[in-house]
Amino acid sequence: MSTTLRIESHPVLGSNELRTTVTITADGREIQALVGEPIAAALLASGILKIRTMPGTAAPRGIFTGVGRSIEELGTVNGESNVPLMSTPVEDGMVIEVQQGLGGWVENA
């Protein structure tokens, strides 16, 4: 039995045993991820629940819909803010950081 939150075997996607494992960095912590899995899934599988903070209050935010269409699931990847973590696949060496508020977006006055 796995000690992570990652789904190890799926009726459609198959087994993870055949997938390549790579190392990514999440807020300074090296974690193992599977090539091609969504970044948010890799973070969740490693127990990382906070992916951004709320503008104005800095309250922690995590995965909301899980389908990649919500601004709740935007993060900072390799220095670029507002990257959709549910639809961006993992690549070896990625650096993911908790996005602070709106990241690179500017509120209209």
PDB file of C-alpha atoms in Angstrom:
ATOM      1  CA  MET A   1       0.000   0.000   0.000  1.00  0.00           C
ATOM      2  CA  SER A   2       1.250   3.459  -0.917  1.00  0.00           C
ATOM      3  CA  THR A   3       1.974   6.091   1.713  1.00  0.00           C
ATOM      4  CA  THR A   4       1.209   8.944  -0.691  1.00  0.00           C
ATOM      5  CA  LEU A   5      -2.079  10.383  -1.872  1.00  0.00           C
ATOM      6  CA  ARG A   6      -1.251   9.388  -5.463  1.00  0.00           C
ATOM      7  CA  ILE A   7      -3.538   6.943  -7.277  1.00  0.00           C
ATOM      8  CA  GLU A   8      -1.244   4.004  -8.029  1.00  0.00           C
ATOM      9  CA  SER A   9      -3.498   2.124 -10.445  1.00  0.00           C
ATOM     10  CA  HIS A  10      -6.347   3.461 -12.545  1.00  0.00           C
ATOM     11  CA  PRO A  11      -8.764   1.482 -14.751  1.00  0.00           C
ATOM     12  CA  VAL A  12      -8.264   3.871 -17.682  1.00  0.00           C
ATOM     13  CA  LEU A  13      -4.791   5.352 -17.124  1.00  0.00           C
ATOM     14  CA  GLY A  14      -3.163   2.117 -16.032  1.00  0.00           C
ATOM     15  CA  SER A  15      -0.424   1.581 -13.472  1.00  0.00           C
ATOM     16  CA  ASN A  16       2.112   4.162 -12.349  1.00  0.00           C
ATOM     17  CA  GLU A  17       4.817   1.485 -12.280  1.00  0.00           C
ATOM     18  CA  LEU A  18       5.492   2.123 -15.973  1.00  0.00           C
ATOM     19  CA  ARG A  19       5.809   5.905 -15.620  1.00  0.00           C
ATOM     20  CA  THR A  20       9.085   7.779 -15.196  1.00  0.00           C
ATOM     21  CA  THR A  21       9.703   9.428 -11.829  1.00  0.00           C
ATOM     22  CA  VAL A  22      11.377  12.846 -11.745  1.00  0.00           C
ATOM     23  CA  THR A  23      12.277  15.367  -9.076  1.00  0.00           C
ATOM     24  CA  ILE A  24      10.609  18.762  -8.831  1.00  0.00           C
ATOM     25  CA  THR A  25      10.976  21.438  -6.161  1.00  0.00           C
ATOM     26  CA  ALA A  26       7.941  22.780  -4.328  1.00  0.00           C
ATOM     27  CA  ASP A  27       8.603  25.740  -2.023  1.00  0.00           C
ATOM     28  CA  GLY A  28      12.191  24.615  -1.559  1.00  0.00           C
ATOM     29  CA  ARG A  29      11.292  20.973  -0.905  1.00  0.00           C
ATOM     30  CA  GLU A  30      12.310  18.311  -3.405  1.00  0.00           C
ATOM     31  CA  ILE A  31       9.498  15.882  -4.179  1.00  0.00           C
ATOM     32  CA  GLN A  32       9.061  12.955  -6.524  1.00  0.00           C
ATOM     33  CA  ALA A  33       6.544  13.293  -9.352  1.00  0.00           C
ATOM     34  CA  LEU A  34       5.506  11.314 -12.398  1.00  0.00           C
ATOM     35  CA  VAL A  35       6.312  12.745 -15.819  1.00  0.00           C
ATOM     36  CA  GLY A  36       3.120  14.034 -17.401  1.00  0.00           C
ATOM     37  CA  GLU A  37       0.931  14.107 -14.303  1.00  0.00           C
ATOM     38  CA  PRO A  38      -0.629  17.490 -13.495  1.00  0.00           C
ATOM     39  CA  ILE A  39       1.515  19.596 -11.166  1.00  0.00           C
ATOM     40  CA  ALA A  40      -1.387  19.875  -8.694  1.00  0.00           C
ATOM     41  CA  ALA A  41      -1.655  16.072  -8.538  1.00  0.00           C
ATOM     42  CA  ALA A  42       2.068  15.774  -7.797  1.00  0.00           C
ATOM     43  CA  LEU A  43       1.791  18.351  -5.010  1.00  0.00           C
ATOM     44  CA  LEU A  44      -1.263  16.668  -3.517  1.00  0.00           C
ATOM     45  CA  ALA A  45       0.411  13.244  -3.680  1.00  0.00           C
ATOM     46  CA  SER A  46       3.270  14.665  -1.615  1.00  0.00           C
ATOM     47  CA  GLY A  47       0.927  16.143   0.979  1.00  0.00           C
ATOM     48  CA  ILE A  48       1.212  19.743  -0.247  1.00  0.00           C
ATOM     49  CA  LEU A  49      -2.251  21.257  -0.028  1.00  0.00           C
ATOM     50  CA  LYS A  50      -1.548  25.017  -0.226  1.00  0.00           C
ATOM     51  CA  ILE A  51      -0.915  26.186  -3.806  1.00  0.00           C
ATOM     52  CA  ARG A  52      -1.605  29.919  -3.539  1.00  0.00           C
ATOM     53  CA  THR A  53      -2.744  32.619  -1.133  1.00  0.00           C
ATOM     54  CA  MET A  54      -5.838  34.790  -1.261  1.00  0.00           C
ATOM     55  CA  PRO A  55      -5.314  38.387  -2.431  1.00  0.00           C
ATOM     56  CA  GLY A  56      -5.694  40.872   0.406  1.00  0.00           C
ATOM     57  CA  THR A  57      -5.873  38.356   3.255  1.00  0.00           C
ATOM     58  CA  ALA A  58      -3.024  35.928   2.379  1.00  0.00           C
ATOM     59  CA  ALA A  59      -5.308  33.056   3.459  1.00  0.00           C
ATOM     60  CA  PRO A  60      -4.102  29.697   2.106  1.00  0.00           C
ATOM     61  CA  ARG A  61      -5.913  28.235  -0.910  1.00  0.00           C
ATOM     62  CA  GLY A  62      -5.774  24.733  -2.353  1.00  0.00           C
ATOM     63  CA  ILE A  63      -7.237  22.727  -5.197  1.00  0.00           C
ATOM     64  CA  PHE A  64     -10.854  23.768  -5.760  1.00  0.00           C
ATOM     65  CA  THR A  65     -12.460  22.107  -8.784  1.00  0.00           C
ATOM     66  CA  GLY A  66      -9.677  19.798  -9.895  1.00  0.00           C
ATOM     67  CA  VAL A  67     -10.505  20.306 -13.567  1.00  0.00           C
ATOM     68  CA  GLY A  68      -8.161  23.187 -14.404  1.00  0.00           C
ATOM     69  CA  ARG A  69     -10.712  25.923 -15.032  1.00  0.00           C
ATOM     70  CA  SER A  70     -10.603  27.744 -11.710  1.00  0.00           C
ATOM     71  CA  ILE A  71      -8.296  30.605 -10.744  1.00  0.00           C
ATOM     72  CA  GLU A  72      -7.965  28.802  -7.418  1.00  0.00           C
ATOM     73  CA  GLU A  73      -5.600  26.364  -9.139  1.00  0.00           C
ATOM     74  CA  LEU A  74      -3.064  28.856 -10.452  1.00  0.00           C
ATOM     75  CA  GLY A  75       0.477  28.774  -9.182  1.00  0.00           C
ATOM     76  CA  THR A  76       4.000  30.002  -9.832  1.00  0.00           C
ATOM     77  CA  VAL A  77       6.117  27.645 -11.954  1.00  0.00           C
ATOM     78  CA  ASN A  78       9.732  28.353 -12.884  1.00  0.00           C
ATOM     79  CA  GLY A  79       9.198  32.001 -11.885  1.00  0.00           C
ATOM     80  CA  GLU A  80       6.081  32.460 -14.035  1.00  0.00           C
ATOM     81  CA  SER A  81       2.900  33.259 -12.110  1.00  0.00           C
ATOM     82  CA  ASN A  82      -0.686  32.255 -12.960  1.00  0.00           C
ATOM     83  CA  VAL A  83       0.225  28.846 -14.389  1.00  0.00           C
ATOM     84  CA  PRO A  84      -2.762  26.417 -14.312  1.00  0.00           C
ATOM     85  CA  LEU A  85      -1.523  23.637 -12.019  1.00  0.00           C
ATOM     86  CA  MET A  86      -4.320  21.189 -12.894  1.00  0.00           C
ATOM     87  CA  SER A  87      -3.552  21.196 -16.615  1.00  0.00           C
ATOM     88  CA  THR A  88       0.211  21.766 -16.717  1.00  0.00           C
ATOM     89  CA  PRO A  89       2.149  18.488 -16.830  1.00  0.00           C
ATOM     90  CA  VAL A  90       5.158  17.824 -14.611  1.00  0.00           C
ATOM     91  CA  GLU A  91       8.610  18.057 -16.160  1.00  0.00           C
ATOM     92  CA  ASP A  92      11.906  17.160 -14.515  1.00  0.00           C
ATOM     93  CA  GLY A  93      13.471  20.017 -12.544  1.00  0.00           C
ATOM     94  CA  MET A  94      10.396  22.253 -12.325  1.00  0.00           C
ATOM     95  CA  VAL A  95      10.353  24.773  -9.489  1.00  0.00           C
ATOM     96  CA  ILE A  96       6.901  25.412  -8.058  1.00  0.00           C
ATOM     97  CA  GLU A  97       6.172  28.110  -5.478  1.00  0.00           C
ATOM     98  CA  VAL A  98       3.014  29.044  -3.601  1.00  0.00           C
ATOM     99  CA  GLN A  99       1.609  31.947  -5.604  1.00  0.00           C
ATOM    100  CA  GLN A 100       1.085  35.044  -3.519  1.00  0.00           C
ATOM    101  CA  GLY A 101      -2.318  36.576  -4.257  1.00  0.00           C
ATOM    102  CA  LEU A 102      -2.853  37.453  -7.901  1.00  0.00           C
ATOM    103  CA  GLY A 103       0.723  36.723  -8.917  1.00  0.00           C
ATOM    104  CA  GLY A 104       1.468  38.806 -12.010  1.00  0.00           C
ATOM    105  CA  TRP A 105      -2.093  40.032 -12.485  1.00  0.00           C
ATOM    106  CA  VAL A 106      -2.882  43.610 -11.619  1.00  0.00           C
ATOM    107  CA  GLU A 107      -6.283  44.577 -10.285  1.00  0.00           C
ATOM    108  CA  ASN A 108      -8.093  47.256 -12.276  1.00  0.00           C
ATOM    109  CA  ALA A 109      -8.852  50.343 -10.248  1.00  0.00           C
TER     110      ALA A 109
END
